[in-house]
């Protein structure tokens, strides 16, 4: 009995030692793996095909893309918005051009070519980078259809080599009305840029839209793609040879979409034309004297419908990530500036901008405050995917370094704020979640579909205390104030008015976050 008890005692101690050894080994492996994956000097594996779907972002993307259907002008095909109908069918008729398609800019019925073209460029870029991810959640075709609705309009707006129609409607007259687009009766005058009234900015942005869209449609409709590329090249030549800001040629637009420069659009368009053609002339354009004049290398700015430089820097960093980086020192400067933009955006960077709310939302302007955070987040997720697909482990901001995951997590923080993780506990994307703005500054959404008010009769719906009878699904409203408050009022156009370019930005961002996959090394 004594010997047997001793044996059982020793056996018990051996079991204890084995268990402790297993636990110690498990702890070692956990710590080792944690260190392995947090080591910013080690490049993460290159993502493969689209992976697991993030349902939250998938649902939000489906919502966001519907706003383009809400904003469509013209004879609607396969109309998915039951309170919308045909409108503006005679736009362009006075000049014998068909400008009935395109998108209404925001809550009004104007067609402003400058931000509309930017909307198209962002949609194209998003499809080119994340089309496989859009397709994985069934949203590629809706995105392509919305893009083509705009580019059809832009093709017709480019009436001849040196003539581009850049506006339909009189903004002063338009803003004196509050009615549905289906019931418009006021005159819709046209505005154009040409050799005597130049508009390098709007012409170059339209060239960027057409060049990028030519890549989107290259495999599905080669004839249409070739036509888009031809228009893009003609418009770029026109913009470059006849330099001038369109808001100087057309002073009335200054109140609405005043352009502060045109050099950024020229570089942006040339960058897209390089990707669309592979023609070294366009690379020489952005790396030569025009780059030295306009690129502001090393000086981060905020991406927006007015400032395309951050987009151009990130787009041209592709050449550094996936091309021959040694071909030009100035190619490197684009990538270096793109990294400086990331350092300016990332909240933990020693170079981080303090232009953000207490909760961490990028905040630059009280008007349409969500534009810059969505644009910044889109650039960070694109840049992080360039890093992953090129096996670039980190970027350096002074003494700190940041991984692709750091950039992606920042992008997620911005879109999560918009979707409800904010002090107001509401979604700023209309139609997403249980709580979102109900008094969106949007004429069509505010008036019952069975009403047909005249220009002046509709004002009672602006002042109504009732929520909008129609939901402007996918509208991304202007956004919160710096103190993170939001006043849900139809009269509060500063915060409550949506825009098509904001919707393009958040759609692109959500497409980059909905799942993971490697990005293509070339768009062609």
XYZ file of C-alpha atoms in Angstrom:
524
model
C 0.000 0.000 0.000
C 2.815 2.408 0.917
C 4.780 1.744 -2.268
C 1.618 2.025 -4.388
C 0.774 5.381 -2.759
C 4.255 6.708 -3.491
C 3.958 5.679 -7.158
C 0.625 7.430 -7.477
C 2.202 10.513 -5.865
C 5.091 10.616 -8.308
C 2.736 10.008 -11.223
C 0.603 12.918 -10.095
C 3.582 15.250 -9.953
C 4.652 14.168 -13.443
C 1.190 15.005 -14.758
C 1.354 18.421 -13.104
C 4.760 19.094 -14.659
C 3.505 18.046 -18.097
C 0.451 20.328 -17.831
C 2.615 23.226 -16.670
C 4.982 22.594 -19.580
C 2.107 22.621 -22.075
C 0.777 25.878 -20.589
C 4.223 27.466 -20.685
C 4.685 26.444 -24.325
C 1.244 27.832 -25.243
C 2.037 31.151 -23.554
C 5.361 31.299 -25.410
C 3.646 30.670 -28.765
C 0.988 33.331 -28.108
C 3.638 35.904 -27.200
C 5.803 34.850 -30.145
C 2.911 35.116 -32.602
C 1.864 38.480 -31.159
C 5.376 39.807 -31.591
C 5.570 38.299 -35.059
C 2.405 39.977 -36.276
C 3.093 43.283 -34.546
C 6.588 43.521 -35.965
C 6.336 46.397 -38.413
C 9.572 45.347 -40.048
C 7.911 42.147 -41.271
C 5.709 42.476 -44.338
C 2.302 40.869 -44.018
C 1.315 38.173 -46.517
C -0.145 39.407 -49.798
C -3.941 38.998 -49.729
C -5.396 36.620 -52.284
C -8.899 36.608 -53.754
C -11.706 38.346 -51.837
C -11.977 36.889 -48.368
C -14.656 36.857 -45.705
C -17.346 39.517 -46.124
C -17.840 42.183 -43.467
C -21.625 42.277 -43.328
C -21.820 45.755 -41.820
C -19.812 47.311 -44.637
C -21.581 45.197 -47.256
C -24.985 46.428 -46.100
C -23.767 50.022 -45.965
C -22.291 49.800 -49.476
C -25.607 48.589 -50.883
C -27.302 51.578 -49.253
C -24.685 54.127 -50.349
C -24.810 53.190 -54.036
C -28.570 53.762 -54.195
C -28.140 57.528 -53.904
C -26.951 57.664 -57.501
C -30.354 56.294 -58.554
C -32.012 58.945 -56.392
C -30.058 61.666 -58.216
C -30.507 60.524 -61.810
C -31.777 62.961 -64.391
C -33.336 62.034 -67.720
C -35.511 59.159 -68.867
C -35.042 56.597 -66.160
C -34.335 53.024 -67.188
C -35.157 50.229 -64.743
C -36.011 52.842 -62.126
C -35.451 51.472 -58.627
C -36.621 54.569 -56.701
C -40.416 54.507 -56.575
C -40.794 58.222 -55.876
C -38.592 59.285 -58.796
C -39.602 59.678 -62.441
C -38.367 61.094 -65.737
C -37.092 64.670 -65.573
C -35.080 67.309 -67.461
C -35.647 65.524 -70.760
C -34.988 68.718 -72.739
C -31.678 69.592 -71.081
C -29.254 70.657 -73.808
C -31.947 70.931 -76.473
C -31.226 74.618 -77.140
C -27.692 73.681 -78.255
C -28.825 70.514 -80.045
C -27.025 68.270 -77.563
C -28.593 65.671 -75.298
C -27.735 66.561 -71.718
C -30.734 64.816 -70.198
C -28.660 62.250 -68.308
C -26.151 62.949 -65.554
C -26.824 63.521 -61.872
C -28.390 66.337 -59.920
C -25.639 67.680 -57.732
C -27.177 67.662 -54.261
C -30.579 68.603 -52.858
C -31.245 70.956 -55.769
C -31.659 70.359 -59.517
C -28.427 71.813 -60.844
C -25.982 69.840 -62.943
C -22.550 71.155 -62.051
C -19.995 69.514 -64.325
C -16.985 70.019 -62.060
C -18.137 67.969 -59.039
C -20.052 65.547 -61.292
C -16.874 64.663 -63.159
C -15.063 64.188 -59.834
C -17.866 61.838 -58.771
C -17.251 59.792 -61.918
C -13.483 59.683 -61.383
C -13.883 58.451 -57.815
C -16.411 55.818 -58.885
C -14.015 54.652 -61.600
C -11.041 54.506 -59.245
C -13.063 52.547 -56.711
C -14.187 50.035 -59.339
C -10.656 49.633 -60.696
C -9.171 49.005 -57.254
C -12.056 47.100 -55.667
C -14.261 45.766 -58.447
C -13.670 42.184 -57.320
C -14.751 43.121 -53.812
C -17.834 44.940 -55.124
C -18.690 41.870 -57.181
C -18.314 39.625 -54.138
C -21.220 41.483 -52.507
C -23.282 41.993 -55.667
C -22.601 45.725 -56.070
C -20.286 45.919 -59.086
C -23.042 46.180 -61.690
C -24.924 48.979 -59.860
C -21.664 50.926 -59.541
C -20.851 50.476 -63.234
C -24.373 51.483 -64.270
C -24.214 54.663 -62.211
C -20.809 55.497 -63.660
C -22.051 55.058 -67.215
C -25.050 57.305 -66.534
C -22.559 60.072 -65.783
C -20.071 59.347 -68.563
C -22.868 59.236 -71.165
C -23.671 62.782 -70.090
C -20.012 63.859 -70.141
C -19.500 62.485 -73.657
C -22.416 64.575 -74.931
C -21.249 67.595 -72.940
C -17.984 67.502 -74.898
C -19.681 68.862 -78.000
C -16.470 69.516 -79.958
C -12.723 69.400 -79.376
C -12.623 72.802 -77.686
C -16.148 73.063 -76.240
C -17.318 71.496 -72.990
C -20.713 72.200 -71.432
C -20.049 72.438 -67.701
C -23.390 73.455 -66.216
C -27.093 72.974 -66.819
C -29.448 75.347 -65.039
C -29.279 78.815 -63.573
C -28.294 78.411 -59.903
C -29.977 81.635 -58.843
C -33.264 80.709 -60.513
C -32.980 77.090 -59.405
C -32.555 78.021 -55.773
C -35.687 80.182 -55.844
C -37.739 77.005 -56.354
C -38.685 74.137 -54.070
C -40.272 71.411 -56.147
C -39.631 67.961 -57.535
C -37.314 67.584 -60.545
C -40.178 65.908 -62.381
C -42.169 69.155 -62.140
C -39.531 71.686 -63.202
C -40.732 74.330 -65.658
C -38.034 77.002 -65.291
C -35.515 77.566 -68.049
C -32.357 75.445 -67.951
C -29.614 77.551 -69.584
C -26.263 76.020 -70.518
C -22.780 77.190 -69.597
C -19.657 76.174 -71.473
C -15.896 76.558 -71.466
C -14.055 77.053 -74.732
C -10.909 78.686 -76.117
C -12.110 82.194 -75.278
C -13.567 81.195 -71.900
C -11.115 78.551 -70.655
C -11.669 76.087 -67.866
C -8.554 73.978 -67.408
C -9.784 72.614 -64.078
C -13.198 71.358 -65.188
C -11.905 70.164 -68.574
C -9.026 68.263 -66.954
C -11.298 66.741 -64.307
C -13.631 65.602 -67.071
C -10.612 64.138 -68.879
C -9.678 62.268 -65.693
C -13.223 60.917 -65.417
C -13.225 59.701 -69.002
C -9.715 58.225 -68.893
C -10.418 56.294 -65.698
C -13.840 55.163 -66.961
C -12.252 53.972 -70.215
C -10.351 51.452 -68.097
C -13.509 50.350 -66.304
C -15.318 49.563 -69.563
C -12.312 48.324 -71.532
C -13.150 44.627 -71.280
C -16.953 44.897 -71.387
C -17.398 47.509 -74.150
C -14.201 48.239 -76.029
C -15.876 50.643 -78.473
C -17.271 52.790 -75.669
C -13.945 52.599 -73.844
C -12.065 53.834 -76.906
C -14.521 56.693 -77.328
C -14.054 57.736 -73.701
C -10.283 57.667 -74.062
C -10.413 59.776 -77.229
C -12.554 62.385 -75.460
C -10.182 62.328 -72.484
C -7.141 62.993 -74.644
C -8.856 65.809 -76.536
C -10.052 67.440 -73.324
C -6.648 67.208 -71.721
C -5.040 68.893 -74.723
C -7.703 71.616 -74.626
C -7.245 72.114 -70.867
C -3.466 72.309 -71.092
C -3.256 74.596 -74.103
C -5.980 77.016 -72.961
C -5.073 77.542 -69.351
C -7.423 79.307 -66.984
C -9.825 78.643 -64.111
C -13.421 78.003 -65.108
C -14.753 80.021 -62.191
C -12.999 83.072 -63.634
C -14.568 82.450 -67.029
C -17.956 81.778 -65.381
C -18.085 84.034 -62.288
C -21.607 82.922 -61.314
C -20.263 79.514 -60.286
C -17.967 81.005 -57.637
C -20.743 80.921 -55.027
C -21.189 77.192 -55.507
C -18.093 75.422 -56.840
C -15.304 77.934 -57.006
C -12.050 76.398 -58.203
C -8.966 77.574 -56.331
C -6.482 76.282 -58.943
C -6.213 74.143 -62.053
C -2.707 72.687 -61.749
C -3.927 69.854 -59.545
C -6.513 68.788 -62.130
C -3.920 68.859 -64.914
C -1.655 66.478 -62.959
C -4.605 64.303 -61.909
C -5.787 63.991 -65.518
C -2.283 63.284 -66.838
C -1.849 60.590 -64.169
C -5.054 58.878 -65.260
C -4.126 59.174 -68.922
C -0.774 57.553 -68.152
C -2.523 54.613 -66.501
C -5.037 54.389 -69.351
C -2.494 54.536 -72.184
C 0.953 53.723 -70.806
C 2.155 56.674 -72.879
C 5.368 58.075 -71.395
C 4.391 61.565 -72.551
C 1.934 61.724 -69.669
C 4.524 60.462 -67.203
C 6.935 63.112 -68.460
C 4.165 65.663 -67.941
C 3.716 64.865 -64.238
C 7.427 64.430 -63.502
C 8.745 67.370 -65.534
C 8.167 71.094 -65.281
C 4.432 70.706 -64.667
C 5.143 68.492 -61.692
C 7.636 71.035 -60.375
C 5.083 73.812 -60.880
C 1.965 72.173 -59.480
C 2.690 69.030 -57.414
C 3.685 70.710 -54.130
C 5.842 67.710 -53.292
C 6.216 67.150 -49.573
C 3.225 69.344 -48.660
C 0.123 67.341 -47.714
C -3.287 68.834 -48.452
C -6.871 67.560 -48.074
C -8.424 65.567 -50.916
C -11.701 67.047 -52.199
C -13.661 68.016 -55.312
C -11.492 71.168 -55.411
C -8.066 69.731 -54.526
C -7.005 66.650 -56.479
C -3.338 66.726 -55.454
C -3.613 64.118 -52.665
C -5.382 61.777 -55.073
C -2.730 62.353 -57.731
C 0.075 61.632 -55.258
C -1.510 58.348 -54.139
C -2.405 57.332 -57.696
C 1.126 58.026 -58.929
C 2.606 56.178 -55.953
C 1.357 53.092 -57.806
C 4.294 53.546 -60.166
C 6.645 53.408 -57.203
C 4.954 50.389 -55.646
C 4.439 48.316 -58.783
C 6.667 49.870 -61.478
C 10.271 50.851 -61.955
C 10.767 53.241 -59.048
C 14.222 54.276 -60.241
C 12.967 55.728 -63.504
C 12.717 59.234 -62.037
C 13.478 60.978 -58.792
C 10.222 62.843 -59.227
C 8.245 59.593 -59.350
C 9.681 58.921 -55.912
C 8.550 62.357 -54.792
C 4.937 61.452 -55.512
C 5.210 58.358 -53.350
C 7.078 60.259 -50.638
C 4.357 62.906 -50.636
C 1.692 60.194 -50.490
C 3.456 58.872 -47.375
C 3.511 62.410 -45.951
C -0.243 62.562 -46.551
C -0.637 59.332 -44.565
C 1.497 60.784 -41.752
C -0.709 63.867 -41.718
C -3.862 61.749 -41.511
C -2.923 59.020 -39.009
C -3.906 60.171 -35.509
C -0.934 58.583 -33.726
C 1.632 59.985 -36.134
C 3.989 62.647 -34.739
C 3.041 64.654 -37.847
C -0.707 64.203 -37.405
C -2.935 67.145 -38.225
C -5.029 68.430 -35.340
C -7.931 69.000 -37.744
C -10.190 66.445 -36.092
C -12.945 66.185 -33.508
C -12.494 64.980 -29.963
C -13.734 61.534 -31.055
C -11.147 61.371 -33.836
C -13.131 62.287 -36.951
C -11.120 64.300 -39.477
C -12.809 67.710 -39.521
C -11.740 70.501 -41.857
C -14.836 72.492 -42.820
C -18.202 73.213 -41.229
C -19.828 73.000 -44.665
C -20.045 69.396 -45.832
C -17.764 68.301 -43.018
C -17.815 64.594 -43.942
C -16.110 65.132 -47.290
C -12.535 65.272 -45.960
C -12.780 62.329 -43.535
C -14.306 60.099 -46.223
C -11.755 61.252 -48.809
C -8.859 60.816 -46.378
C -10.043 57.369 -45.324
C -10.416 56.301 -48.956
C -6.830 57.316 -49.686
C -5.528 55.490 -46.612
C -7.250 52.221 -47.442
C -6.014 52.392 -51.054
C -2.474 53.182 -49.918
C -2.551 50.417 -47.302
C -3.542 47.939 -50.009
C -0.684 49.142 -52.216
C 1.599 48.415 -49.272
C 0.144 44.945 -48.705
C 0.196 43.925 -52.363
C 3.790 45.123 -52.775
C 4.867 43.578 -49.438
C 5.831 46.958 -48.021
C 5.971 46.490 -44.263
C 5.740 50.071 -43.035
C 5.896 53.780 -43.645
C 7.886 56.057 -41.372
C 6.653 59.277 -39.825
C 9.665 60.810 -38.048
C 10.657 58.193 -35.457
C 7.416 56.187 -35.638
C 6.401 53.599 -38.176
C 2.980 52.433 -39.297
C 1.861 49.217 -40.949
C -0.837 48.663 -43.575
C -3.074 47.475 -40.744
C -2.648 50.817 -38.955
C -3.850 52.623 -42.070
C -6.774 50.263 -42.533
C -7.851 50.637 -38.916
C -7.865 54.416 -39.300
C -10.079 54.123 -42.397
C -12.436 51.872 -40.447
C -12.592 54.372 -37.586
C -13.807 57.095 -39.945
C -16.506 55.066 -41.638
C -17.597 53.522 -38.321
C -18.118 57.064 -37.032
C -20.365 57.809 -39.996
C -22.318 54.578 -39.511
C -23.170 55.315 -35.893
C -20.120 55.112 -33.631
C -20.329 58.806 -32.734
C -21.596 60.990 -29.879
C -24.970 61.430 -31.607
C -25.336 57.627 -31.837
C -26.813 58.013 -35.297
C -25.894 57.047 -38.839
C -25.098 59.913 -41.175
C -25.779 57.571 -44.113
C -29.495 57.855 -44.802
C -31.211 54.486 -44.864
C -28.538 52.675 -42.885
C -29.246 51.595 -39.315
C -32.201 52.410 -37.101
C -31.431 56.097 -36.575
C -30.461 58.451 -39.389
C -31.458 61.981 -40.508
C -35.150 62.274 -41.352
C -35.169 65.914 -42.513
C -32.592 65.750 -45.293
C -32.248 68.983 -47.289
C -33.461 67.437 -50.539
C -36.394 68.729 -52.596
C -37.526 65.476 -54.142
C -37.359 63.588 -50.858
C -39.322 66.282 -49.002
C -42.374 66.368 -51.308
C -44.917 63.536 -51.611
C -44.605 61.776 -54.960
C -48.274 62.351 -55.792
C -47.961 66.124 -55.390
C -47.019 68.368 -58.311
C -46.244 71.788 -56.854
C -45.059 74.694 -58.956
C -41.771 76.438 -58.310
C -43.234 78.541 -55.493
C -45.915 76.195 -54.159
C -43.400 73.697 -52.849
C -41.911 75.880 -50.130
C -44.445 74.634 -47.595
C -42.649 71.298 -47.616
C -39.335 72.903 -46.823
C -40.896 74.401 -43.689
C -42.983 71.348 -42.789
C -42.466 69.885 -39.323
C -43.023 66.386 -40.685
C -40.118 64.120 -41.687
C -39.423 63.676 -45.390
C -42.118 61.467 -46.945
C -39.498 59.879 -49.202
C -36.224 58.387 -47.983
C -33.212 59.605 -49.976
C -31.543 56.221 -49.572
C -27.765 56.403 -49.617
C -27.540 60.137 -49.056
C -24.489 61.030 -46.991
C -25.470 64.284 -45.307
C -23.028 67.150 -44.777
C -22.149 65.970 -41.278
C -21.484 67.118 -37.734
C -20.085 70.354 -36.407
C -16.671 70.396 -34.740
C -18.369 69.862 -31.364
C -19.910 66.705 -32.891
C -23.515 67.890 -32.814
C -25.971 67.610 -35.683
C -29.229 69.520 -36.155
C -31.687 67.443 -38.166
C -33.509 70.239 -39.968
C -34.433 70.658 -43.623
C -33.429 74.319 -43.406
C -29.962 73.362 -42.160
C -28.319 72.969 -45.576
C -24.852 73.299 -44.006
C -25.273 69.954 -42.261
C -28.284 68.268 -43.828
C -27.627 68.512 -47.576
C -26.138 65.447 -49.302
C -23.955 65.422 -52.417
C -23.129 62.884 -55.101
C -19.361 63.190 -54.624
C -19.673 62.401 -50.915
C -21.589 59.280 -51.888
C -18.853 58.293 -54.340
C -16.214 58.688 -51.638
C -18.003 56.568 -49.043
C -18.931 53.964 -51.668
C -15.265 53.630 -52.617
C -14.222 53.458 -48.982
C -16.774 50.773 -48.134
C -15.731 48.794 -51.206
C -12.161 48.758 -49.903
C -13.258 47.589 -46.469
C -16.014 45.119 -47.312
C -13.431 42.338 -47.574
C -9.747 41.917 -48.402
C -7.978 41.057 -51.631
C -4.785 41.982 -53.418
C -4.996 45.004 -55.706
C -4.094 44.709 -59.367
C -0.631 45.855 -60.335
C -1.870 47.444 -63.545
C -5.293 48.726 -64.554
C -4.735 47.835 -68.221
